[in-house]
Amino acid sequence: QKEVEQNSGPLSVPEGAIASLNCTYSDRGSQSFFWYRQYSGKSPELIMFIYSNGDKEDGRFTAQLNKASQYVSLLIRDSQPSDSATYLCAVTSNNNDMRFGAGTRLTVKP
Amino acid sequence: NAGVMQNPRHLVRRRGQEARLRCSPMKGHSHVYWYRQLPEEGLKFMVYLQKENIIDESGMPKERFSAEFPKEGPSILRIQQVVRGDSAAYFCASSETGGSNSPLHFGNGTRLTVT
């Protein structure tokens, strides 16, 4: 079982719709959860992080964490073509290593 | 530029040569991580270092790969006797505290091509 799993996609949504990206993790001791965005040929950039169960909102982005289900998600409201990228879920545990999922490729169609 | 600096951006090596990848963390950051990314794949953890210490190298191949982060100067990822399978993007990231709550900030990566 992979440590961090994501649906590889591609996920395609029309402009203005909500994009929902999902991630599950295997280590119940995981403490912190991050979402990174990576444009093709570029480096990952941090979008959001979440540490506690529930929702965390930042602009058009909402991260949701459910530790009991070992599940973390990212919602992107009012999706824009510029949101088209690969979204990487990352998880850290007690050893402080950050492990990444394979990423979900999102395409927002105008 | 106060971000994570990696060089070179692109590196071409013939099979059997050595590759040296450099990473200078963000100012004030003393924790460095190296990741490898193959095309269309996610980031694979390789090694986590602090100044003069290797904290976790569980993702490093047992042979040919080594990493260091000396007291002075950048972190170095060294690949000896490169093979075609080493061709990938190698990303360095740094964090301020190294704690589990500390986000990583990534450099632009080094694209290694082995011919």
Short mmCIF file of C-alpha atoms in Angstrom, two decimals:
data_model
loop_
_atom_site.label_atom_id
_atom_site.label_comp_id
_atom_site.label_asym_id
_atom_site.label_seq_id
_atom_site.Cartn_x
_atom_site.Cartn_y
_atom_site.Cartn_z
CA GLN A 1 0.00 0.00 0.00
CA LYS A 2 1.33 3.40 -0.98
CA GLU A 3 1.83 5.85 1.86
CA VAL A 4 -0.11 8.62 0.12
CA GLU A 5 -2.60 7.86 -2.60
CA GLN A 6 -4.28 10.15 -5.08
CA ASN A 7 -6.42 9.61 -8.12
CA SER A 8 -4.04 10.39 -10.97
CA GLY A 9 -6.82 11.83 -13.12
CA PRO A 10 -6.94 13.64 -15.35
CA LEU A 11 -9.78 15.51 -13.72
CA SER A 12 -11.55 17.88 -16.07
CA VAL A 13 -13.98 20.57 -14.92
CA PRO A 14 -15.54 23.52 -16.74
CA GLU A 15 -14.52 27.04 -15.84
CA GLY A 16 -16.43 28.29 -12.81
CA ALA A 17 -17.15 24.83 -11.42
CA ILE A 18 -15.87 23.30 -8.18
CA ALA A 19 -12.89 20.97 -8.52
CA SER A 20 -12.60 18.30 -5.83
CA LEU A 21 -9.26 16.59 -5.28
CA ASN A 22 -8.91 13.66 -2.92
CA CYS A 23 -6.09 12.02 -1.03
CA THR A 24 -5.80 9.11 1.41
CA TYR A 25 -2.84 8.16 3.59
CA SER A 26 -1.81 4.98 5.33
CA ASP A 27 0.04 6.18 8.46
CA ARG A 28 -2.41 6.86 11.29
CA GLY A 29 0.33 8.80 13.05
CA SER A 30 0.42 11.41 10.31
CA GLN A 31 0.23 14.87 11.74
CA SER A 32 0.33 17.49 9.02
CA PHE A 33 -1.14 17.65 5.57
CA PHE A 34 -0.22 19.85 2.66
CA TRP A 35 -1.43 20.59 -0.83
CA TYR A 36 1.06 21.69 -3.48
CA ARG A 37 0.41 22.81 -7.03
CA GLN A 38 2.89 21.98 -9.78
CA TYR A 39 2.71 23.40 -13.26
CA SER A 40 4.32 21.35 -16.01
CA GLY A 41 8.10 21.69 -15.89
CA LYS A 42 8.00 23.81 -12.75
CA SER A 43 8.63 23.23 -9.08
CA PRO A 44 5.88 22.51 -6.53
CA GLU A 45 4.42 25.50 -4.75
CA LEU A 46 2.53 25.38 -1.48
CA ILE A 47 -1.19 26.12 -1.65
CA MET A 48 -2.49 25.14 1.78
CA PHE A 49 -1.74 23.13 4.89
CA ILE A 50 -4.06 21.69 7.50
CA TYR A 51 -3.33 20.07 10.86
CA SER A 52 -6.72 19.60 12.54
CA ASN A 53 -9.87 17.77 11.60
CA GLY A 54 -12.41 19.87 9.73
CA ASP A 55 -12.28 22.50 7.06
CA LYS A 56 -9.81 25.28 6.41
CA GLU A 57 -10.60 27.97 3.86
CA ASP A 58 -8.23 30.31 2.04
CA GLY A 59 -9.76 32.29 -0.78
CA ARG A 60 -11.10 29.91 -3.41
CA PHE A 61 -9.41 26.94 -1.75
CA THR A 62 -10.77 24.75 1.04
CA ALA A 63 -8.84 21.90 2.60
CA GLN A 64 -10.77 19.21 4.45
CA LEU A 65 -9.24 16.71 6.85
CA ASN A 66 -10.76 13.60 8.39
CA LYS A 67 -8.14 11.76 10.43
CA ALA A 68 -10.51 8.93 11.39
CA SER A 69 -10.97 8.11 7.70
CA GLN A 70 -7.35 9.03 6.86
CA TYR A 71 -8.62 11.32 4.17
CA VAL A 72 -7.76 14.83 3.07
CA SER A 73 -9.26 16.78 0.22
CA LEU A 74 -8.88 20.07 -1.60
CA LEU A 75 -11.80 21.97 -3.08
CA ILE A 76 -11.24 24.72 -5.63
CA ARG A 77 -14.23 26.96 -6.10
CA ASP A 78 -14.85 29.02 -9.23
CA SER A 79 -12.16 27.07 -11.09
CA GLN A 80 -10.12 29.05 -13.60
CA PRO A 81 -8.07 27.83 -16.57
CA SER A 82 -5.00 29.04 -14.67
CA ASP A 83 -5.77 26.41 -12.02
CA SER A 84 -4.89 23.71 -14.56
CA ALA A 85 -1.93 21.91 -13.02
CA THR A 86 -0.99 18.81 -11.08
CA TYR A 87 -1.99 18.92 -7.42
CA LEU A 88 0.20 17.04 -4.98
CA CYS A 89 -0.97 15.86 -1.59
CA ALA A 90 1.80 15.62 1.03
CA VAL A 91 1.81 14.16 4.53
CA THR A 92 4.28 14.35 7.39
CA SER A 93 4.54 12.05 10.37
CA ASN A 94 6.58 11.98 13.56
CA ASN A 95 9.81 11.50 11.66
CA ASN A 96 9.20 14.83 9.93
CA ASP A 97 9.71 13.40 6.45
CA MET A 98 7.22 14.76 3.96
CA ARG A 99 5.83 12.08 1.64
CA PHE A 100 3.98 12.94 -1.54
CA GLY A 101 1.23 11.33 -3.53
CA ALA A 102 1.65 10.87 -7.26
CA GLY A 103 -0.54 13.90 -7.93
CA THR A 104 -3.84 14.56 -9.66
CA ARG A 105 -3.78 16.38 -12.97
CA LEU A 106 -6.53 18.99 -13.16
CA THR A 107 -7.72 20.60 -16.39
CA VAL A 108 -10.12 23.53 -16.25
CA LYS A 109 -11.79 24.07 -19.61
CA PRO A 110 -12.83 27.60 -20.64
CA ASN B 1 16.59 36.04 -4.43
CA ALA B 2 15.87 34.64 -0.99
CA GLY B 3 14.36 31.40 -2.27
CA VAL B 4 15.83 27.93 -2.51
CA MET B 5 18.56 27.97 -5.13
CA GLN B 6 19.50 24.91 -7.11
CA ASN B 7 22.17 24.57 -9.74
CA PRO B 8 22.67 23.67 -12.38
CA ARG B 9 19.16 23.85 -13.86
CA HIS B 10 20.07 21.31 -16.49
CA LEU B 11 22.85 18.73 -16.35
CA VAL B 12 23.84 16.28 -19.05
CA ARG B 13 26.14 13.40 -18.20
CA ARG B 14 27.32 10.34 -20.09
CA ARG B 15 26.87 6.93 -18.52
CA GLY B 16 29.56 6.27 -15.95
CA GLN B 17 30.24 9.94 -15.14
CA GLU B 18 29.51 11.67 -11.86
CA ALA B 19 26.73 14.16 -11.29
CA ARG B 20 26.84 16.80 -8.56
CA LEU B 21 23.70 18.74 -7.75
CA ARG B 22 23.80 21.75 -5.46
CA CYS B 23 21.19 23.32 -3.25
CA SER B 24 21.30 26.44 -1.13
CA PRO B 25 18.33 26.63 1.24
CA MET B 26 16.28 29.71 1.95
CA LYS B 27 17.92 32.17 4.29
CA GLY B 28 17.36 31.07 7.85
CA HIS B 29 16.50 27.50 6.89
CA SER B 30 18.73 24.73 8.19
CA HIS B 31 16.73 21.70 7.07
CA VAL B 32 17.16 20.36 3.55
CA TYR B 33 15.29 17.64 1.70
CA TRP B 34 16.02 16.04 -1.67
CA TYR B 35 13.34 14.53 -3.90
CA ARG B 36 13.44 12.83 -7.28
CA GLN B 37 10.67 13.13 -9.84
CA LEU B 38 10.31 11.05 -12.96
CA PRO B 39 8.12 12.35 -15.81
CA GLU B 40 4.39 12.11 -15.03
CA GLU B 41 5.17 10.82 -11.53
CA GLY B 42 5.11 12.23 -8.02
CA LEU B 43 7.97 13.32 -5.83
CA LYS B 44 9.97 10.49 -4.27
CA PHE B 45 11.66 11.29 -0.98
CA MET B 46 15.39 10.64 -1.00
CA VAL B 47 17.09 12.20 1.99
CA TYR B 48 16.60 14.71 4.82
CA LEU B 49 19.60 16.60 6.18
CA GLN B 50 20.44 19.23 8.72
CA LYS B 51 23.75 21.02 8.90
CA GLU B 52 26.45 18.34 9.06
CA ASN B 53 23.92 15.58 9.79
CA ILE B 54 21.95 13.10 7.75
CA ILE B 55 18.64 12.70 9.55
CA ASP B 56 16.88 10.24 7.25
CA GLU B 57 18.29 8.64 4.12
CA SER B 58 15.70 5.90 3.81
CA GLY B 59 14.83 6.98 0.27
CA MET B 60 18.37 6.95 -1.05
CA PRO B 61 19.50 4.08 -3.29
CA LYS B 62 22.07 2.01 -1.43
CA GLU B 63 24.77 2.45 -4.03
CA ARG B 64 26.16 5.37 -6.04
CA PHE B 65 24.08 8.06 -4.28
CA SER B 66 25.26 10.22 -1.43
CA ALA B 67 24.29 13.56 0.10
CA GLU B 68 25.85 16.05 2.41
CA PHE B 69 25.04 19.39 3.97
CA PRO B 70 28.28 20.85 5.31
CA LYS B 71 28.58 23.53 7.94
CA GLU B 72 29.48 26.02 5.25
CA GLY B 73 28.17 25.97 1.70
CA PRO B 74 25.32 24.30 -0.13
CA SER B 75 23.91 20.83 0.21
CA ILE B 76 25.28 18.43 -2.41
CA LEU B 77 23.57 15.41 -3.93
CA ARG B 78 26.18 13.25 -5.62
CA ILE B 79 25.48 10.46 -8.06
CA GLN B 80 28.44 8.34 -9.06
CA GLN B 81 28.66 6.28 -12.24
CA VAL B 82 25.35 7.54 -13.56
CA VAL B 83 23.07 5.27 -15.57
CA ARG B 84 20.19 6.16 -17.90
CA GLY B 85 17.68 5.34 -15.16
CA ASP B 86 19.05 8.24 -13.11
CA SER B 87 17.60 10.70 -15.63
CA ALA B 88 15.00 12.69 -13.70
CA ALA B 89 14.26 16.04 -12.11
CA TYR B 90 15.86 16.40 -8.71
CA PHE B 91 14.22 18.89 -6.38
CA CYS B 92 15.64 20.33 -3.22
CA ALA B 93 13.41 21.82 -0.54
CA SER B 94 14.13 23.56 2.73
CA SER B 95 12.24 24.30 5.89
CA GLU B 96 12.86 26.55 8.83
CA THR B 97 12.32 24.18 11.73
CA GLY B 98 12.09 20.71 10.26
CA GLY B 99 9.08 19.96 12.42
CA SER B 100 6.11 18.09 11.03
CA ASN B 101 4.16 21.36 10.78
CA SER B 102 6.84 23.10 8.77
CA PRO B 103 6.02 23.54 5.08
CA LEU B 104 8.70 22.83 2.52
CA HIS B 105 9.83 25.45 0.04
CA PHE B 106 11.12 24.05 -3.22
CA GLY B 107 13.88 25.10 -5.57
CA ASN B 108 13.45 25.07 -9.34
CA GLY B 109 15.06 21.67 -9.63
CA THR B 110 17.92 20.18 -11.60
CA ARG B 111 17.00 18.21 -14.72
CA LEU B 112 19.55 15.44 -15.11
CA THR B 113 19.85 13.71 -18.46
CA VAL B 114 22.11 10.70 -18.82
CA THR B 115 23.10 9.88 -22.37
#
